[in-house]
Amino acid sequence: MSDKTVNPARRAIPDRLGTPLTRSLASWEVLLFGVAVLIFMANSLASPYFLDAWNLSDATFNFTEKAMIAFAMALLIIAGEIDLSVAAIIALASTAMGAAAQAGVDTPGLVAIGIGTGLACGAFNGFLVAGLKLPSIVVTIGTMSLFRGISYLVLGDKAYGGYPESFAYFGQGYLFWVFSFEFGLFLTCAALFAVLLHRTNFGRQVFVIGNNEFAARFSGVPVERVKFILFLLTGLMSGIASVCLTSRLGSTRPSIAQGWELEVVTMVVLGGVSILGGSGTILGVVIAAFVMGLVTFGLGLLNVPGIVMSIFVGLLLIITIALPILARRIKQARKS
Amino acid sequence: MSKLLKNRELLLAGIIALMIAGFATRAPGFAAPANLANIFNDTSILIILALAQMTVILTKSIDLSVAANLAFTGMAVAMTNAAFPDLPLVVLIVMALGIGVFLGAINGFLVWILQIPPIVVTLGTLTIYRGMAFVLSGGSWVNAHQMTPSFLNVPRFSLLGLPVLSWVAIAVVLAMIFLLTRTPFGRAAYASGGNPVAAVYAGIDIGATRFFAFVLSGAMAGLCSYLWVSRYAVAYVDIANGFELDSVAACVIGGISIAGGIGSVIGAVLGALFLGVIKNALPVIGISPFAQMAISGVVIVLAVVFNARAEARKGRIILRNRQTTEVPA
């Protein structure tokens, strides 16, 4: 969708880099962290109920499930692809678990079915994009209809409930004190993905593919295999998120997680991952997850309805992308 | 290439005819002219939006905000009609077009001036516009009894055997054929999607072309907003929810390349009719309406696979050729 070829200046290399300290101070992550701190302070001033350990713990549920998908999505976007079907995968995996729970499958089986469904959906996307070399945007718009469509086909206007009691732990359980199982899982996934992206050959290959797929191919990077694995990872994380969300809600409707694909993409882009591919960090996505969670939780405490919050999310998405472009434009204008 | 495309459109028309014939064996009367006219009328709005989407896709962009634009504009028009019943219909239609153009221009501006990828821009404006529809209405509905009779009846008015709604769609189709094949804008749209670099060297302003494509898309969404609200005689926040995907699906089925630069108006119209026939046939042949989403998902995926086959260019295998020539040397 992008026209990198038309505007090579976008990838210009500066003549001189600043000192390491100024560079890290001017980095997106530091800026975003500042925004998070500001929102945190604004929230605690706006509502007397905000600064409470249990309230803050509840606030994390706003973003943990989405952030788990966002980590995998970040890798996918860095590699120059996108998956718009993640929310539909949640719906399908949740439906599969619901059907299994009706049939009397116990908790370990349910988790396996949820994660397995996610992996299968991811593999299907990966096969279409990497195997058949189709554009990921349309493919995943199609599979988004397909996966959620199957949920509607199975459930119609009904809902699945009656999950076993032990299944509730994933979405409602606490490791110790106010730290929920989901929050622990979120931190673990963050660490794993950070290592995968920033410390392994695989992560290197993801960056290379996003920057120049042709060069990657010439350098012997198995482009198709990497892309397939990325879609598989996204499916896996969607399956895990589905387990957590279904466990937290305790029921399944076909409209579950509606519109989450947008919030996940917003989280990734807000985290400083270039939508054109080739750059980004997991740390940025982690901070972006906190920022979005704090914004929606703060607005929720102020009784702002969900659909109005989505206006803020949309604005956040456009502004965070527009600002660096404007800043660069101004910097260039000043130079010439 | 044009021969191939013609074949493809013939093929699609043939598939649609076969589908209608097949459904007619299950439900006599499905292929009756009156029912076919009914299906066309039912698909009119999708046809118009698919053509709007097609223009944007031709320029290598995508507009996911058309349905949200429709919802906001439809809400604004319906509320104005309810509040000021004396306003003539023409004013309301101009207002719908105006708001639609404005919202489309916001998308176009962000894509043109700030060079933000269109998918990000319209994902963002999609939520913003629909959220604004909620803010505007406060979540309440505008119902049929609050709308004036002329507001409701004009698209239903029968002219030469077809409702005005169908005639509007036919007029838009003809206008789009003219615009895309006989004007500088049409040529620029195909060029800036087909090969952006070559288009720049040929003196085509890609950014401006995309901007106008988004403005056109907004205008069509505005037009459809009136048609939609009037046809279904109700306006609420969630009208046309997910319809942007139907418009993309119609384009993909109709052979419009998502990579830009390839596609025809007739293809998009046939793509929309394909979805329209399926949608109308499901209840007739006794399949749950809940199956519709899954079916369109399957159709989109198949259409993408099919498109990719048709578009597979020889340039793709340069690498492989070079490897094979280098190995013996």
XYZ file of C-alpha atoms in Angstrom:
665
model
C 0.000 0.000 0.000
C 2.911 2.326 0.552
C 4.905 4.019 -2.131
C 8.411 3.819 -0.748
C 9.828 4.055 -4.234
C 8.347 7.470 -4.921
C 9.796 9.138 -1.875
C 13.280 7.859 -1.151
C 13.946 10.871 1.098
C 11.820 9.132 3.706
C 14.694 6.768 4.381
C 17.486 9.339 4.293
C 20.459 8.623 6.550
C 21.583 11.606 8.604
C 25.152 12.889 8.148
C 25.801 12.968 11.873
C 24.169 11.229 14.782
C 23.720 12.955 18.122
C 25.375 11.661 21.275
C 23.912 8.427 22.666
C 22.321 10.326 25.546
C 20.508 12.915 23.390
C 19.441 10.172 21.019
C 17.893 8.057 23.722
C 16.247 11.118 25.299
C 14.682 12.046 21.961
C 13.540 8.482 21.306
C 9.913 7.612 20.821
C 9.872 5.346 23.873
C 11.010 8.112 26.235
C 8.477 10.523 24.752
C 5.732 7.933 25.124
C 6.776 7.188 28.690
C 6.417 10.900 29.442
C 2.906 10.836 27.971
C 2.058 7.803 30.118
C 3.257 9.603 33.267
C 1.235 12.701 32.342
C -1.924 10.663 31.759
C -1.338 8.840 35.040
C -1.082 12.142 36.911
C -4.100 13.628 35.105
C -6.124 10.529 35.983
C -5.206 10.668 39.647
C -6.194 14.343 39.763
C -9.438 13.797 37.827
C -10.754 10.910 39.892
C -10.207 10.167 43.571
C -10.813 6.462 42.863
C -7.896 6.114 40.469
C -5.004 5.713 42.909
C -6.096 2.459 44.436
C -4.124 -0.766 44.077
C -7.207 -2.839 43.171
C -8.492 -0.214 40.750
C -5.128 -0.040 39.036
C -5.072 -3.818 38.881
C -8.517 -3.764 37.237
C -7.220 -1.188 34.788
C -4.652 -3.642 33.471
C -7.447 -5.893 32.170
C -8.223 -3.107 29.683
C -5.101 -3.801 27.718
C -3.415 -7.099 28.689
C -5.301 -9.258 26.174
C -4.960 -6.724 23.355
C -1.286 -6.173 24.163
C -0.521 -9.899 23.924
C -1.768 -9.812 20.326
C -0.036 -6.475 19.762
C 3.400 -8.043 20.419
C 2.916 -10.542 17.602
C 1.268 -7.889 15.420
C 4.287 -5.632 15.970
C 6.577 -8.286 14.480
C 4.170 -8.757 11.596
C 3.977 -5.017 10.859
C 7.758 -4.646 11.158
C 8.011 -7.361 8.478
C 5.703 -5.273 6.277
C 2.534 -7.366 6.635
C -0.636 -6.903 8.675
C -3.308 -9.158 10.150
C -6.780 -7.643 10.431
C -8.373 -10.972 11.353
C -7.052 -11.167 14.957
C -10.360 -10.197 16.579
C -12.201 -12.681 14.373
C -9.721 -15.385 15.451
C -10.620 -14.583 19.069
C -14.302 -15.018 18.216
C -13.743 -18.320 16.414
C -11.444 -19.722 19.130
C -13.918 -18.665 21.795
C -16.755 -20.328 19.881
C -14.728 -23.518 19.560
C -14.034 -23.504 23.298
C -17.701 -22.801 24.029
C -18.813 -25.730 21.905
C -16.262 -27.978 23.609
C -17.362 -26.814 27.065
C -20.963 -27.745 26.147
C -19.686 -31.196 25.237
C -18.117 -31.502 28.681
C -14.442 -30.952 27.862
C -12.452 -29.935 30.943
C -10.147 -26.919 31.412
C -6.860 -28.284 29.942
C -8.754 -29.490 26.877
C -10.478 -26.113 26.480
C -7.169 -24.246 26.612
C -5.685 -26.629 24.048
C -8.700 -26.149 21.772
C -8.563 -22.337 22.077
C -4.856 -22.138 21.337
C -5.140 -24.807 18.646
C -7.896 -22.880 16.863
C -5.749 -19.746 16.988
C -2.792 -21.620 15.513
C -4.950 -23.128 12.775
C -6.337 -19.703 11.807
C -2.823 -18.232 11.825
C -1.577 -21.081 9.659
C -4.424 -20.479 7.206
C -3.544 -16.757 6.954
C 0.127 -17.631 6.674
C -0.519 -20.138 3.916
C -2.512 -17.572 1.907
C 0.019 -14.767 2.356
C 3.350 -16.589 2.382
C 2.400 -19.665 0.399
C 0.214 -18.134 -2.295
C 1.915 -14.692 -2.109
C -1.300 -12.729 -1.692
C -1.529 -9.217 -0.194
C -2.102 -9.585 3.547
C -4.562 -6.675 3.842
C -7.209 -8.209 1.586
C -6.512 -11.770 2.671
C -7.069 -10.916 6.317
C -10.136 -8.772 5.540
C -11.495 -11.907 3.887
C -10.507 -14.298 6.669
C -11.866 -11.779 9.190
C -15.317 -12.225 7.592
C -14.741 -15.945 7.314
C -13.647 -16.615 10.920
C -16.286 -14.407 12.532
C -18.792 -15.630 9.973
C -18.252 -19.201 11.173
C -18.900 -18.014 14.742
C -22.169 -16.414 13.626
C -23.045 -19.539 11.667
C -22.517 -21.710 14.755
C -23.994 -19.398 17.371
C -26.455 -17.156 15.526
C -28.038 -14.957 18.178
C -27.292 -17.427 20.972
C -24.414 -17.518 23.450
C -22.263 -20.223 24.998
C -21.822 -20.297 28.748
C -21.308 -22.920 31.393
C -17.532 -23.052 31.410
C -15.988 -25.234 34.144
C -15.131 -23.363 37.337
C -11.371 -23.934 37.074
C -11.421 -22.304 33.618
C -12.156 -18.942 35.249
C -8.608 -18.737 36.616
C -7.034 -17.459 33.364
C -9.125 -14.292 33.227
C -10.046 -13.808 36.868
C -7.272 -15.414 38.878
C -4.507 -13.630 40.781
C -0.887 -14.750 41.123
C -0.453 -12.910 44.417
C -2.095 -9.871 45.999
C -3.302 -7.589 43.153
C -1.178 -9.092 40.421
C -3.506 -10.956 38.090
C -2.575 -14.037 36.094
C -3.216 -12.041 32.909
C -0.801 -9.313 33.947
C 1.866 -11.915 34.652
C 1.240 -13.499 31.270
C 1.439 -10.063 29.638
C 4.858 -9.380 31.215
C 6.130 -12.851 30.290
C 5.008 -12.443 26.672
C 6.590 -8.972 26.552
C 9.925 -10.393 27.706
C 9.754 -13.342 25.305
C 8.870 -11.192 22.305
C 11.504 -8.593 23.206
C 14.156 -11.331 23.211
C 12.770 -12.840 20.006
C 12.754 -9.535 18.128
C 15.869 -7.855 19.491
C 18.203 -10.706 20.419
C 17.737 -13.508 17.883
C 18.557 -14.157 14.235
C 14.855 -14.526 13.611
C 14.214 -10.972 14.867
C 17.005 -9.687 12.636
C 15.395 -11.376 9.654
C 12.050 -9.752 10.501
C 13.680 -6.305 10.350
C 15.498 -7.102 7.103
C 12.311 -8.280 5.394
C 10.494 -5.124 6.480
C 13.244 -2.841 5.241
C 13.943 -4.485 1.917
C 12.336 -7.747 0.998
C 14.393 -8.051 -2.181
C 17.671 -7.585 -0.367
C 16.492 -10.070 2.253
C 15.850 -12.656 -0.441
C 19.286 -12.064 -1.952
C 20.876 -12.409 1.479
C 19.368 -15.845 1.889
C 16.638 -14.919 4.362
C 13.814 -17.476 4.039
C 11.209 -14.729 3.540
C 8.199 -17.008 3.113
C 9.078 -19.160 6.108
C 9.572 -16.125 8.365
C 6.268 -14.617 7.252
C 4.460 -17.903 7.798
C 5.900 -18.175 11.314
C 4.831 -14.582 12.033
C 1.229 -15.309 11.039
C 1.393 -18.477 13.123
C 2.627 -16.439 16.105
C -0.183 -13.905 15.632
C -2.703 -16.740 15.534
C -1.135 -18.283 18.646
C -1.312 -15.007 20.590
C -4.910 -14.447 19.438
C -5.731 -17.929 20.701
C -4.118 -17.189 24.074
C -5.954 -13.847 24.248
C -9.166 -15.691 23.434
C -8.623 -18.084 26.346
C -8.079 -15.149 28.716
C -11.001 -13.097 27.409
C -13.449 -16.012 27.359
C -12.374 -16.981 30.863
C -12.787 -13.400 32.057
C -16.244 -12.911 30.499
C -17.419 -16.456 31.195
C -19.500 -16.507 28.022
C -19.111 -16.443 24.242
C -21.075 -14.412 21.741
C -20.146 -14.148 18.046
C -19.649 -10.403 18.490
C -16.925 -10.955 21.129
C -13.872 -8.666 20.748
C -15.553 -6.722 17.938
C -13.277 -3.990 16.572
C -10.205 -5.172 18.495
C -8.113 -5.405 15.329
C -8.204 -1.631 15.156
C -7.169 -1.184 18.777
C -4.341 -3.683 18.399
C -2.999 -1.930 15.296
C -3.353 1.417 17.070
C -1.387 0.074 20.028
C 1.409 -1.143 17.746
C 1.641 2.098 15.778
C 1.405 4.180 18.938
C 4.327 2.123 20.232
C 6.501 3.602 17.512
C 6.405 0.708 15.038
C 6.517 2.093 11.511
C 3.358 1.118 9.610
C 5.559 0.920 6.509
C 7.611 -1.797 8.194
C 11.270 -2.055 9.102
C 11.435 -0.406 12.502
C 9.991 -0.616 15.986
C 10.609 -2.004 19.474
C 8.678 -4.218 21.874
C 9.377 -1.763 24.717
C 7.484 0.889 22.753
C 4.489 -1.419 22.359
C 4.537 -2.202 26.103
C 4.454 1.503 26.984
C 1.777 2.125 24.336
C -0.318 -0.622 25.936
C -0.094 1.184 29.288
C -0.943 4.528 27.657
C -4.070 3.121 25.979
C -5.107 1.233 29.088
C -4.719 4.342 31.239
C -6.619 6.535 28.772
C -9.582 4.182 28.462
C -9.663 3.416 32.193
C -9.433 7.109 33.087
C -12.223 7.995 30.680
C -14.236 5.097 32.057
C -13.896 6.476 35.598
C -15.235 9.767 34.230
C -18.278 7.923 32.823
C -17.369 8.453 29.173
C -19.231 5.928 26.992
C -17.203 3.354 25.057
C -17.987 4.662 21.603
C -16.747 8.135 22.573
C -13.541 6.523 23.853
C -13.111 5.061 20.394
C -12.980 8.628 19.044
C -9.986 9.213 21.324
C -8.370 5.992 20.141
C -8.857 7.015 16.507
C -7.478 10.503 17.151
C -4.551 9.039 19.089
C -3.734 6.805 16.135
C -3.756 9.591 13.544
C -2.036 12.182 15.721
C 0.787 9.873 16.807
C 1.539 9.084 13.178
C 1.102 12.642 11.954
C 3.259 14.285 14.640
C 6.638 12.715 13.743
C 5.950 13.391 10.054
C 5.168 17.037 10.804
C 8.208 17.335 13.065
C 10.462 15.941 10.361
C 8.864 18.254 7.802
C 9.541 21.276 10.019
C 13.117 20.152 10.687
C 13.748 19.805 6.956
C 12.191 23.186 6.208
C 14.436 24.818 8.808
C 17.526 23.201 7.299
C 16.891 24.410 3.734
C -4.567 -7.616 -20.550
C -7.805 -5.878 -21.547
C -8.881 -9.062 -23.285
C -8.278 -10.979 -20.107
C -10.302 -8.482 -18.109
C -13.159 -8.720 -20.558
C -13.087 -12.472 -20.219
C -13.125 -12.093 -16.485
C -16.190 -9.857 -16.515
C -17.973 -12.231 -18.880
C -17.023 -15.070 -16.559
C -18.390 -13.253 -13.531
C -21.610 -12.362 -15.390
C -21.906 -16.021 -16.377
C -21.424 -17.151 -12.756
C -24.103 -14.729 -11.594
C -26.497 -15.961 -14.298
C -25.788 -19.574 -13.293
C -26.382 -18.729 -9.642
C -29.724 -17.100 -10.465
C -30.716 -20.095 -12.566
C -29.666 -22.449 -9.767
C -31.624 -20.556 -7.115
C -34.628 -20.457 -9.465
C -34.788 -24.250 -9.495
C -35.089 -24.223 -5.693
C -37.415 -21.229 -5.502
C -39.611 -20.667 -8.564
C -40.039 -16.979 -9.240
C -36.494 -16.090 -8.156
C -35.530 -15.402 -11.774
C -38.725 -13.447 -12.501
C -37.970 -9.957 -13.864
C -39.771 -8.297 -10.975
C -37.601 -10.151 -8.437
C -34.405 -9.412 -10.386
C -35.320 -5.714 -10.463
C -35.929 -5.983 -6.741
C -32.459 -7.480 -6.200
C -30.891 -4.735 -8.287
C -32.712 -2.101 -6.282
C -31.611 -3.788 -3.070
C -27.990 -3.756 -4.252
C -28.039 -0.158 -5.559
C -26.366 1.347 -2.502
C -23.653 -1.324 -2.495
C -23.026 -0.670 -6.206
C -22.537 3.055 -5.609
C -20.238 2.476 -2.625
C -18.290 -0.198 -4.498
C -17.614 2.304 -7.279
C -16.462 4.852 -4.707
C -14.198 2.246 -3.127
C -12.941 1.192 -6.550
C -11.812 4.706 -7.437
C -9.826 4.889 -4.217
C -8.357 1.391 -4.664
C -7.323 2.227 -8.237
C -4.998 4.904 -6.839
C -3.325 2.291 -4.564
C -5.242 3.406 -1.471
C -8.178 2.037 0.505
C -11.090 3.795 2.194
C -12.310 1.886 5.242
C -14.284 4.896 6.481
C -17.050 4.920 3.816
C -19.595 3.166 6.021
C -18.801 5.361 9.031
C -19.065 8.428 6.803
C -22.451 7.105 5.653
C -23.581 6.607 9.249
C -22.550 10.094 10.400
C -23.928 11.893 7.350
C -27.126 9.843 7.408
C -27.633 10.720 11.049
C -27.027 14.421 10.383
C -29.437 14.468 7.439
C -32.153 12.524 9.267
C -31.886 14.756 12.338
C -32.075 17.877 10.169
C -35.127 16.482 8.428
C -36.775 15.697 11.763
C -35.938 19.110 13.219
C -36.801 21.211 10.161
C -39.527 19.360 8.198
C -40.036 22.403 5.943
C -36.565 22.269 4.369
C -36.842 21.146 0.745
C -35.352 17.764 -0.078
C -32.804 19.289 -2.453
C -31.209 21.178 0.424
C -30.920 17.977 2.424
C -29.322 16.119 -0.473
C -26.847 18.932 -1.039
C -26.131 18.882 2.685
C -25.511 15.105 2.581
C -23.137 15.525 -0.351
C -21.413 18.427 1.391
C -20.800 16.606 4.656
C -19.705 13.511 2.770
C -17.239 15.527 0.701
C -15.894 17.218 3.818
C -15.287 13.934 5.636
C -13.756 12.442 2.500
C -11.538 15.503 2.147
C -10.201 14.979 5.692
C -9.085 11.480 4.660
C -7.666 12.803 1.406
C -5.855 15.632 3.152
C -4.154 13.301 5.636
C -3.122 10.964 2.823
C -2.003 13.740 0.475
C -0.344 16.352 2.675
C 0.885 14.256 5.589
C 1.473 11.112 3.505
C 0.072 8.816 6.154
C -0.740 5.373 4.738
C -4.421 5.329 3.698
C -5.241 2.193 5.656
C -4.120 3.847 8.904
C -5.896 7.112 8.154
C -9.201 5.471 7.338
C -8.981 2.973 10.211
C -8.672 6.003 12.458
C -11.386 8.098 10.824
C -13.657 5.043 10.733
C -13.890 5.073 14.525
C -13.887 8.844 14.744
C -16.777 9.320 12.295
C -18.903 6.638 13.883
C -18.109 7.997 17.323
C -19.153 11.443 16.106
C -22.466 9.959 14.927
C -22.999 8.837 18.522
C -22.020 12.242 19.904
C -24.349 13.948 17.422
C -27.371 11.796 18.207
C -26.623 11.024 21.846
C -27.319 7.393 20.978
C -30.965 8.005 20.066
C -32.720 6.890 16.881
C -34.514 8.898 14.210
C -37.572 6.862 13.270
C -39.873 6.844 10.237
C -42.616 8.938 11.844
C -40.134 11.768 12.446
C -39.179 11.952 8.765
C -41.203 13.845 6.175
C -43.109 11.898 3.471
C -41.109 13.429 0.616
C -37.843 12.479 2.400
C -39.018 8.885 2.567
C -40.819 8.521 -0.746
C -38.525 9.959 -3.395
C -36.149 6.949 -3.702
C -39.200 4.645 -3.761
C -40.996 6.618 -6.498
C -41.365 4.380 -9.535
C -40.126 5.790 -12.827
C -40.481 3.705 -16.019
C -40.943 0.579 -13.922
C -37.859 1.040 -11.677
C -37.632 2.922 -8.390
C -35.644 6.179 -8.379
C -33.054 4.430 -6.163
C -32.193 2.084 -9.036
C -32.050 4.957 -11.502
C -29.616 6.805 -9.234
C -27.372 3.735 -9.212
C -27.567 3.452 -13.016
C -26.740 7.155 -13.382
C -23.746 6.786 -11.043
C -22.505 3.745 -12.996
C -22.687 5.648 -16.297
C -21.042 8.723 -14.779
C -18.233 6.593 -13.334
C -17.617 4.840 -16.656
C -17.271 8.279 -18.246
C -15.119 9.647 -15.413
C -12.682 6.742 -15.292
C -12.290 6.078 -19.018
C -12.819 9.465 -20.658
C -11.312 12.111 -18.379
C -7.806 13.134 -17.263
C -8.747 12.252 -13.684
C -9.576 8.678 -14.652
C -6.316 8.278 -16.496
C -4.403 9.770 -13.559
C -6.185 7.404 -11.151
C -5.184 4.319 -13.164
C -1.647 5.653 -13.667
C -0.954 6.572 -10.048
C -2.023 3.093 -8.943
C -0.526 1.121 -11.795
C 2.955 2.547 -11.553
C 3.412 5.479 -9.144
C 6.995 6.143 -10.179
C 6.162 6.308 -13.873
C 3.127 8.451 -13.061
C 5.313 10.999 -11.267
C 7.695 11.139 -14.224
C 4.701 11.583 -16.531
C 3.773 14.704 -14.585
C 0.822 13.267 -12.670
C 0.317 14.581 -9.153
C -0.307 11.316 -7.296
C -1.174 13.030 -4.021
C -3.784 15.273 -5.637
C -5.248 12.325 -7.547
C -5.608 10.353 -4.305
C -7.119 13.405 -2.604
C -9.797 13.699 -5.287
C -10.447 9.952 -5.158
C -11.136 10.274 -1.417
C -13.307 13.351 -1.993
C -15.285 11.444 -4.617
C -15.609 8.503 -2.242
C -16.870 10.876 0.457
C -19.404 12.415 -1.907
C -20.751 8.975 -2.831
C -20.924 7.998 0.851
C -22.904 11.212 1.440
C -25.294 10.395 -1.404
C -25.702 6.843 -0.095
C -26.361 8.133 3.410
C -29.575 9.806 2.246
C -30.550 6.782 0.133
C -29.872 4.415 3.047
C -31.716 6.400 5.709
C -34.653 6.966 3.401
C -34.819 3.360 2.193
C -34.678 1.790 5.636
C -36.626 4.698 7.186
C -34.451 4.773 10.277
C -31.183 6.378 11.360
C -29.066 5.151 14.265
C -25.389 4.982 15.162
C -24.761 1.470 13.861
C -26.299 1.740 10.402
C -24.171 0.190 7.669
C -21.812 -1.273 10.281
C -19.175 -3.309 8.454
C -20.421 -2.161 5.056
C -16.932 -0.889 4.167
C -15.836 -4.521 3.985
C -18.717 -5.349 1.645
C -17.593 -2.548 -0.657
C -14.005 -3.854 -0.642
C -15.332 -7.374 -1.197
C -17.386 -6.245 -4.198
C -14.249 -4.688 -5.694
C -12.076 -7.741 -5.063
C -14.718 -10.070 -6.516
C -15.072 -7.716 -9.494
C -11.391 -8.066 -10.339
C -10.149 -4.710 -9.053
C -6.555 -5.244 -7.980
C -5.947 -4.246 -4.376
C -2.456 -3.184 -5.485
C -4.061 -0.479 -7.630
C -4.259 0.387 -11.285
C -6.325 -2.560 -12.511
C -10.100 -2.875 -12.712
C -13.222 -1.727 -14.473
C -16.516 -0.162 -13.449
C -18.460 -3.096 -14.888
C -16.344 -5.478 -12.801
C -17.132 -3.630 -9.577
C -20.849 -3.527 -10.459
C -20.853 -7.265 -11.137
C -18.970 -7.861 -7.879
C -21.645 -5.935 -5.979
C -24.435 -7.803 -7.811
C -22.763 -11.100 -6.962
C -22.982 -10.279 -3.248
C -26.500 -8.886 -3.722
C -27.765 -12.066 -5.374
C -26.300 -14.228 -2.594
C -27.753 -12.001 0.096
C -31.218 -12.144 -1.452
C -31.061 -15.834 -2.216
C -30.100 -17.127 1.267
C -33.502 -16.632 2.917
C -35.267 -17.848 -0.242
C -33.462 -21.186 -0.269
C -33.704 -21.573 3.479
C -30.118 -20.931 4.644
C -29.671 -19.032 7.900
C -28.946 -15.331 7.299
C -26.111 -15.780 9.818
C -24.270 -17.740 7.103
C -23.926 -14.634 4.950
C -20.793 -13.344 6.664
C -18.983 -16.674 6.357
C -20.002 -16.983 2.706
C -18.728 -13.519 1.806
C -15.497 -14.364 3.656
C -15.020 -17.479 1.528
C -15.879 -15.553 -1.633
C -13.400 -12.757 -0.818
C -10.568 -15.221 -0.163
C -11.335 -17.148 -3.365
C -11.561 -13.907 -5.346
C -8.186 -12.742 -4.017
C -6.587 -16.046 -4.996
C -8.203 -15.815 -8.429
C -7.113 -12.170 -8.907
C -3.540 -12.975 -7.976
C -3.454 -15.721 -10.597
C -4.749 -13.316 -13.256
C -2.341 -10.561 -12.251
C 0.780 -12.686 -11.833
C 3.363 -10.670 -13.702
C 6.448 -12.010 -15.315
C 8.586 -9.474 -13.431
C 8.144 -11.521 -10.312
C 10.438 -14.300 -11.499
C 13.413 -12.152 -12.439
C 15.255 -13.442 -9.390
C 14.708 -17.075 -10.259
C 15.805 -16.537 -13.878
C 18.970 -14.844 -12.823
C 19.795 -17.629 -10.423
C 19.404 -20.280 -13.086
C 21.537 -18.356 -15.549
C 24.210 -17.717 -12.956
C 24.575 -21.266 -11.777
C 26.180 -22.690 -14.944
C 28.513 -19.684 -15.313
